[in-house]
CSV table of C-alpha atoms in Angstrom, one decimal:
chain,number,residue,atom,x,y,z
T,27,MET,CA,16.5,14.9,-4.8
T,28,TRP,CA,14.9,12.7,-7.5
T,29,ILE,CA,11.5,11.4,-6.4
T,30,PRO,CA,9.4,8.7,-7.6
T,31,HIS,CA,6.2,9.6,-9.8
T,32,ASN,CA,4.6,6.3,-9.3
T,33,LEU,CA,1.2,6.3,-7.7
T,34,LEU,CA,0.5,2.5,-8.4
T,35,SER,CA,2.6,1.4,-5.4
T,36,PRO,CA,1.7,-1.4,-3.0
T,37,LEU,CA,-0.9,-0.7,-0.6
T,38,LYS,CA,0.2,0.6,2.8
T,39,ALA,CA,-1.7,-1.0,5.8
T,40,GLU,CA,-3.6,1.5,8.1
T,41,THR,CA,-4.6,-0.9,10.6
T,42,PRO,CA,-2.6,-3.0,13.1
T,43,LYS,CA,-0.6,-6.1,11.8
T,44,PRO,CA,-2.9,-8.8,13.1
T,45,THR,CA,-5.9,-7.5,11.3
T,46,ILE,CA,-3.9,-7.3,7.9
T,47,GLN,CA,-2.4,-10.7,8.4
T,48,ALA,CA,-5.8,-12.3,9.2
T,49,SER,CA,-7.1,-10.7,6.0
T,50,GLU,CA,-4.3,-11.7,3.9
T,51,ALA,CA,-4.6,-15.2,5.2
T,52,ALA,CA,-8.2,-15.6,4.5
T,53,LYS,CA,-9.1,-17.2,1.2
T,54,ASP,CA,-13.0,-16.9,1.3
T,55,GLU,CA,-15.0,-14.5,-0.7
T,56,ARG,CA,-16.1,-11.5,1.2
T,57,VAL,CA,-17.0,-7.8,1.0
T,58,PHE,CA,-14.4,-5.2,0.0
T,59,VAL,CA,-14.9,-1.4,-0.1
T,60,VAL,CA,-12.6,0.3,-2.5
T,61,GLY,CA,-12.7,4.1,-2.9
T,62,PHE,CA,-10.7,6.0,-5.4
T,63,PHE,CA,-9.8,9.7,-4.9
T,64,LEU,CA,-10.1,12.1,-7.9
T,65,ARG,CA,-8.3,15.2,-8.8
T,66,ASN,CA,-8.6,18.1,-11.2
T,67,PRO,CA,-5.5,18.0,-13.2
T,68,VAL,CA,-5.6,21.8,-14.1
T,69,THR,CA,-6.4,23.1,-10.6
T,70,ARG,CA,-4.9,20.2,-8.7
T,71,THR,CA,-7.5,20.4,-6.2
T,72,ALA,CA,-9.1,17.1,-4.8
T,73,GLU,CA,-12.3,17.3,-6.7
T,74,THR,CA,-13.5,17.2,-10.4
T,75,ASP,CA,-15.6,19.5,-12.5
T,76,ILE,CA,-18.5,17.1,-12.4
T,77,LEU,CA,-21.5,17.7,-10.2
T,78,VAL,CA,-22.9,14.5,-8.3
T,79,SER,CA,-26.4,13.8,-9.5
T,80,ALA,CA,-28.6,12.4,-6.9
T,81,ARG,CA,-30.2,10.0,-9.6
T,82,ASP,CA,-26.9,8.7,-11.1
T,83,GLY,CA,-24.8,8.7,-8.0
T,84,HIS,CA,-25.6,5.3,-6.9
T,85,ARG,CA,-25.8,2.2,-9.1
T,86,GLN,CA,-25.6,-1.5,-9.4
T,87,VAL,CA,-23.2,-3.2,-12.2
T,88,ILE,CA,-21.9,-6.4,-12.9
T,89,LEU,CA,-18.1,-6.7,-12.3
T,90,ASP,CA,-16.5,-9.9,-12.9
T,91,GLY,CA,-19.7,-11.7,-13.2
T,92,LYS,CA,-20.6,-10.5,-9.6
T,93,GLU,CA,-22.6,-7.6,-8.3
T,94,CYS,CA,-21.0,-4.5,-7.4
T,95,THR,CA,-22.4,-1.2,-5.9
T,96,ILE,CA,-20.8,2.1,-7.1
T,97,ASP,CA,-21.3,5.4,-5.4
T,98,ASP,CA,-20.1,8.8,-6.6
T,99,CYS,CA,-19.1,11.0,-3.7
T,100,ALA,CA,-19.2,14.6,-3.7
T,101,ASN,CA,-17.6,17.4,-1.6
T,102,ALA,CA,-19.0,20.2,0.1
T,103,SER,CA,-19.5,22.0,-3.1
T,104,GLY,CA,-21.4,18.9,-4.7
T,105,LYS,CA,-18.5,18.0,-6.9
T,106,LEU,CA,-17.4,14.5,-7.6
T,107,GLU,CA,-14.1,13.7,-5.5
T,108,GLU,CA,-14.4,10.0,-4.8
T,109,ILE,CA,-15.9,7.1,-6.4
T,110,VAL,CA,-16.6,4.1,-4.0
T,111,TYR,CA,-16.9,0.5,-5.1
T,112,THR,CA,-18.5,-2.3,-2.6
T,113,PHE,CA,-17.6,-5.6,-4.2
T,114,SER,CA,-17.0,-9.1,-3.2
T,115,SER,CA,-13.6,-10.5,-3.6
T,116,THR,CA,-11.0,-13.0,-1.9
T,117,GLY,CA,-8.4,-10.4,-1.2
T,118,ALA,CA,-7.5,-6.6,-1.1
T,119,VAL,CA,-5.4,-6.7,-4.1
T,120,ALA,CA,-7.9,-8.8,-6.3
T,121,ALA,CA,-10.7,-6.4,-5.3
T,122,LEU,CA,-8.5,-3.4,-6.2
T,123,SER,CA,-7.6,-4.7,-9.5
T,124,ALA,CA,-11.2,-5.5,-10.6
T,125,CYS,CA,-12.5,-1.9,-9.5
T,126,TYR,CA,-9.5,-0.2,-11.0
T,127,GLY,CA,-10.1,-1.7,-14.4
T,128,ASN,CA,-13.7,-0.6,-14.3
T,129,LEU,CA,-12.8,2.9,-13.0
T,130,VAL,CA,-10.2,3.8,-15.7
T,131,ALA,CA,-12.5,2.7,-18.5
T,132,ARG,CA,-15.1,5.1,-17.0
T,133,LEU,CA,-12.8,7.9,-16.6
T,134,ASP,CA,-11.8,7.6,-20.3
T,135,ARG,CA,-15.5,8.1,-21.2
T,136,LEU,CA,-16.2,10.9,-18.8
T,137,ALA,CA,-13.0,12.7,-20.3
T,138,LEU,CA,-14.4,12.6,-23.8
T,139,GLN,CA,-18.0,13.1,-22.6
T,140,TYR,CA,-17.3,16.3,-20.7
T,141,GLY,CA,-14.0,17.4,-22.3
T,142,ARG,CA,-12.5,17.9,-18.7
T,143,GLY,CA,-9.5,16.2,-17.2
T,144,ILE,CA,-9.8,13.6,-14.4
T,145,GLU,CA,-7.0,12.0,-12.3
T,146,ILE,CA,-6.8,9.3,-10.0
T,147,SER,CA,-5.0,10.7,-7.0
T,148,GLY,CA,-5.1,7.7,-4.5
T,149,TRP,CA,-7.1,5.1,-3.1
T,150,ARG,CA,-8.5,3.2,-0.1
T,151,VAL,CA,-9.4,-0.4,0.4
T,152,ALA,CA,-11.1,-2.1,3.4
T,153,ASP,CA,-11.8,-5.8,4.2
T,154,ILE,CA,-15.1,-5.4,6.2
T,155,ASP,CA,-15.1,-8.8,7.8
T,156,HIS,CA,-11.4,-8.4,9.2
T,157,GLY,CA,-11.7,-4.7,9.7
T,158,ALA,CA,-8.4,-4.4,7.8
T,159,ARG,CA,-7.8,-1.2,5.7
T,160,TRP,CA,-5.0,0.0,3.4
T,161,ARG,CA,-4.4,3.3,1.5
T,162,CYS,CA,-2.1,4.5,-1.2
T,163,VAL,CA,-2.1,8.4,-1.6
T,164,PRO,CA,0.4,10.6,-3.6
T,165,PHE,CA,3.9,11.1,-2.0
T,166,ARG,CA,4.5,14.4,-0.8
T,167,PRO,CA,8.1,15.3,-0.6
T,168,SER,CA,9.6,17.8,1.6
T,169,ALA,CA,10.6,21.3,0.1
T,170,LEU,CA,14.1,21.8,-1.2
T,171,LEU,CA,16.4,24.5,-0.3
T,172,ALA,CA,17.4,26.5,-3.4
T,173,GLU,CA,21.1,25.8,-4.3
T,174,ALA,CA,23.3,26.7,-7.2
T,175,GLY,CA,23.8,23.8,-9.5
T,176,LEU,CA,23.7,24.0,-13.0
T,177,GLU,CA,25.6,27.0,-14.6
T,178,SER,CA,26.1,28.2,-18.0
T,179,VAL,CA,24.1,25.5,-19.7
T,180,PRO,CA,24.7,25.5,-23.5
T,181,ALA,CA,21.8,26.5,-25.7
T,182,ALA,CA,22.1,23.2,-27.4
T,183,TYR,CA,20.5,21.6,-24.2
T,184,GLY,CA,17.4,23.9,-24.4
T,185,GLU,CA,15.2,21.1,-26.2
T,186,ILE,CA,16.5,18.4,-23.9
T,187,LEU,CA,15.8,20.2,-20.6
T,188,ARG,CA,12.3,21.1,-22.0
T,189,LEU,CA,11.6,17.7,-22.9
T,190,TYR,CA,12.7,16.4,-19.5
T,191,ARG,CA,10.6,19.1,-17.5
T,192,GLU,CA,7.5,18.1,-19.6
T,193,SER,CA,8.3,14.5,-18.6
T,194,ARG,CA,8.6,15.5,-15.0
T,195,CYS,CA,5.4,17.2,-14.8
T,196,THR,CA,3.1,15.1,-16.5
T,197,THR,CA,1.0,12.9,-14.4
T,198,SER,CA,0.8,10.4,-17.6
T,199,ALA,CA,3.2,7.5,-17.2
T,200,ALA,CA,2.9,6.8,-21.0
T,201,TRP,CA,4.0,10.4,-21.7
T,202,ARG,CA,6.8,10.3,-19.2
T,203,PHE,CA,8.1,7.1,-20.9
T,204,ILE,CA,7.9,8.6,-24.3
T,205,CYS,CA,9.6,11.8,-23.4
T,206,ALA,CA,12.4,10.6,-21.0
T,207,GLY,CA,12.9,7.5,-23.3
T,208,ALA,CA,13.6,10.1,-26.1
T,209,ILE,CA,16.4,11.4,-24.1
T,210,VAL,CA,17.8,8.2,-23.3
T,211,ASP,CA,17.7,7.3,-27.0
T,212,ALA,CA,19.4,10.7,-28.0
T,213,ALA,CA,22.0,9.9,-25.6
T,214,VAL,CA,22.9,6.4,-26.8
T,215,ALA,CA,22.7,7.6,-30.5
T,216,GLY,CA,24.9,10.5,-30.0
T,217,ARG,CA,22.5,13.0,-31.3
T,218,SER,CA,22.9,16.5,-30.3
T,219,PRO,CA,23.5,17.8,-27.7
T,220,PHE,CA,25.1,14.3,-27.1
T,221,THR,CA,28.0,14.6,-29.5
T,222,ALA,CA,29.7,11.6,-28.3
T,223,ARG,CA,29.4,8.5,-26.1
T,224,LEU,CA,29.4,9.2,-22.4
T,225,LYS,CA,32.0,7.9,-20.3
T,226,GLY,CA,31.0,4.7,-19.0
T,227,TYR,CA,28.5,3.7,-21.7
T,228,ASP,CA,29.5,0.1,-21.6
T,229,ASP,CA,29.6,0.0,-17.7
T,230,PRO,CA,26.5,-1.6,-15.7
T,231,VAL,CA,24.3,1.6,-15.0
T,232,ILE,CA,20.9,-0.1,-13.8
T,233,THR,CA,22.0,-0.5,-10.0
T,234,THR,CA,19.7,-2.0,-7.1
T,235,ASP,CA,19.4,1.4,-6.0
T,236,LEU,CA,17.8,2.7,-9.3
T,237,LEU,CA,15.3,-0.2,-9.4
T,238,VAL,CA,14.3,0.1,-5.9
T,239,ARG,CA,13.8,3.8,-6.2
T,240,SER,CA,11.7,3.7,-9.4
T,241,SER,CA,9.8,0.6,-8.0
T,242,VAL,CA,10.9,-1.7,-10.9
T,243,PHE,CA,12.7,-4.2,-8.5
T,244,ALA,CA,9.2,-5.7,-7.9
T,245,PHE,CA,8.5,-6.1,-11.4
T,246,GLN,CA,11.8,-6.6,-13.6
T,247,PRO,CA,14.9,-7.2,-11.2
T,248,GLU,CA,16.6,-9.1,-14.1
T,249,LEU,CA,17.4,-5.4,-15.2
T,250,ASN,CA,19.9,-5.0,-12.5
T,251,GLY,CA,23.5,-4.9,-14.0
T,252,ALA,CA,22.3,-3.5,-17.5
T,253,THR,CA,24.5,-1.3,-19.4
T,254,LEU,CA,23.3,1.9,-20.9
T,255,GLY,CA,23.1,0.6,-24.2
T,256,GLU,CA,21.6,-2.5,-23.1
T,257,PHE,CA,18.7,-0.6,-21.3
T,258,ALA,CA,18.1,1.7,-24.1
T,259,SER,CA,17.8,-1.1,-26.9
T,260,GLY,CA,15.1,-2.9,-24.3
T,261,ILE,CA,13.0,0.2,-24.0
T,262,GLU,CA,13.2,2.0,-27.4
T,263,PRO,CA,10.8,-0.7,-29.2
T,264,LYS,CA,8.4,-0.2,-26.4
T,265,ARG,CA,8.5,3.6,-26.7
T,266,LYS,CA,8.2,3.5,-30.5
T,267,ALA,CA,5.2,0.9,-30.0
T,268,LEU,CA,3.7,3.2,-27.5
T,269,LEU,CA,4.0,6.4,-29.5
T,270,ALA,CA,2.5,4.6,-32.7
T,271,GLY,CA,-0.3,3.3,-30.7
T,272,LEU,CA,-1.1,6.7,-29.2
T,273,LEU,CA,-1.1,8.3,-32.6
T,274,GLY,CA,-3.4,5.5,-34.0
T,275,GLN,CA,-0.9,3.8,-36.3
T,276,LYS,CA,-0.8,0.4,-37.6
T,277,GLY,CA,1.8,-1.8,-38.6
T,278,SER,CA,5.1,-3.2,-37.6
T,279,GLU,CA,5.9,0.1,-35.5
T,280,ALA,CA,2.9,-0.4,-33.3
T,281,GLU,CA,3.6,-4.0,-32.6
T,282,GLY,CA,4.9,-5.3,-29.3
T,283,SER,CA,2.5,-3.2,-27.2
T,284,ILE,CA,3.2,-2.3,-23.6
T,285,GLY,CA,0.4,-4.8,-22.4
T,286,ALA,CA,-3.3,-4.8,-21.5
T,287,ARG,CA,-4.6,-2.4,-19.0
T,288,GLY,CA,-5.0,-3.4,-15.4
T,289,TYR,CA,-3.8,-2.5,-12.0
T,290,GLN,CA,-0.8,-4.9,-12.4
T,291,SER,CA,0.3,-3.9,-16.0
T,292,ASP,CA,-0.1,-0.2,-15.2
T,293,ALA,CA,1.8,-0.6,-11.8
T,294,ALA,CA,4.7,-2.4,-13.7
T,295,PHE,CA,4.6,0.3,-16.8
T,296,ALA,CA,4.5,3.3,-14.3
T,297,ALA,CA,7.5,1.9,-12.5
T,298,LEU,CA,9.4,1.3,-15.8
T,299,ALA,CA,8.5,5.0,-16.6
T,300,ASN,CA,10.2,6.0,-13.4
T,301,LEU,CA,13.2,4.1,-14.1
T,302,VAL,CA,13.4,5.8,-17.6
T,303,ASP,CA,12.9,9.1,-15.9
T,304,LEU,CA,15.8,8.4,-13.6
T,305,VAL,CA,18.2,7.4,-16.3
T,306,ALA,CA,17.4,10.1,-18.6
T,307,ARG,CA,17.9,12.7,-16.0
T,308,ASP,CA,21.4,11.0,-14.9
T,309,VAL,CA,22.7,11.0,-18.6
T,310,VAL,CA,21.7,14.6,-19.0
T,311,LEU,CA,23.7,15.7,-15.7
T,312,ALA,CA,26.5,13.3,-16.7
T,313,SER,CA,26.8,14.8,-20.1
T,314,LEU,CA,26.8,18.4,-18.6
T,315,ARG,CA,29.4,17.4,-16.2
T,316,GLU,CA,31.6,16.1,-18.7
T,317,GLY,CA,31.3,19.4,-20.5
T,318,GLY,CA,32.3,21.0,-17.5
T,319,HIS,CA,28.7,22.9,-17.0
T,320,PHE,CA,27.7,20.9,-13.8
T,321,ALA,CA,28.6,22.9,-10.6
T,322,VAL,CA,27.0,21.7,-7.5
T,323,ALA,CA,27.5,22.3,-4.0
T,324,ALA,CA,29.2,19.6,-1.9
T,325,ASP,CA,26.2,18.9,0.4
T,326,ILE,CA,23.6,18.2,-2.5
T,327,GLU,CA,22.3,14.7,-2.1
T,328,ASP,CA,21.9,14.1,-5.9
T,329,LYS,CA,25.6,14.8,-6.7
T,330,ILE,CA,27.0,12.4,-9.3
T,331,PRO,CA,30.3,10.8,-8.0
T,332,GLU,CA,33.3,11.5,-10.3
T,333,ASN,CA,33.7,7.8,-11.1
T,334,SER,CA,30.0,6.9,-11.5
T,335,GLY,CA,29.7,6.8,-15.3
T,336,PRO,CA,26.6,8.1,-16.7
T,337,VAL,CA,24.2,7.1,-14.0
């Protein structure tokens, strides 16, 4: 079963509905606490390789023109595991957005300074006045039973499968978009191993189900009903611009950037990367099925219906 790779999802309430509603209805500026959980991308443990300094672990900064307190929190080993912001704002999402922008810029600097990877693995938000709390943590899917599925996959699919695995394993939405988008582009162009157009190429393939599963429905519902060709033509310029930007290239290829960094823009982009991932996986499976290489047990949830087209 394909699972979303999007951490930037809507906040989930942790307190009773009346407290959440009271907080959302309030328009006054008040104190919010926003904590970001961090993770080591190599060990996948909920800590970083940075020790918390008693001298630098608590500081005051100006954020959006207002005073903000930032606390670096350590685990039992003294390693940084959470960064907590105390900040005045008019709502949970507004507070989260402001703190998120400050945090990602700091993590960029820390990665360069120490040469160590640091990921955001989740966050929590609290409205102190109303006692309302929200949380966003990584989705932990249940384990899957090993099933016979793909049999005798031709060697020509080797690079495509490797590319898809790398796109699935990365925690970077940008790299997932680039890798999975390359698969979609190859399928549309008919490059090896996609030697011909898939059946259903001109049929609508972006369904409501795909938009909901990827979280794109909240950002780009107009994609519903797009064909594979239409979808590919929409994402390929963005993929080339993103790749050019990451490589430091200038000029026409780097134009049409994805957008400014921030909570809302990153959330929309991560969701789009999810959708590209979904489509890339489905076109590869559809191509294998058409070549007679896709054998799957009848009870596997992700089986592609015989008359479904490429997605």
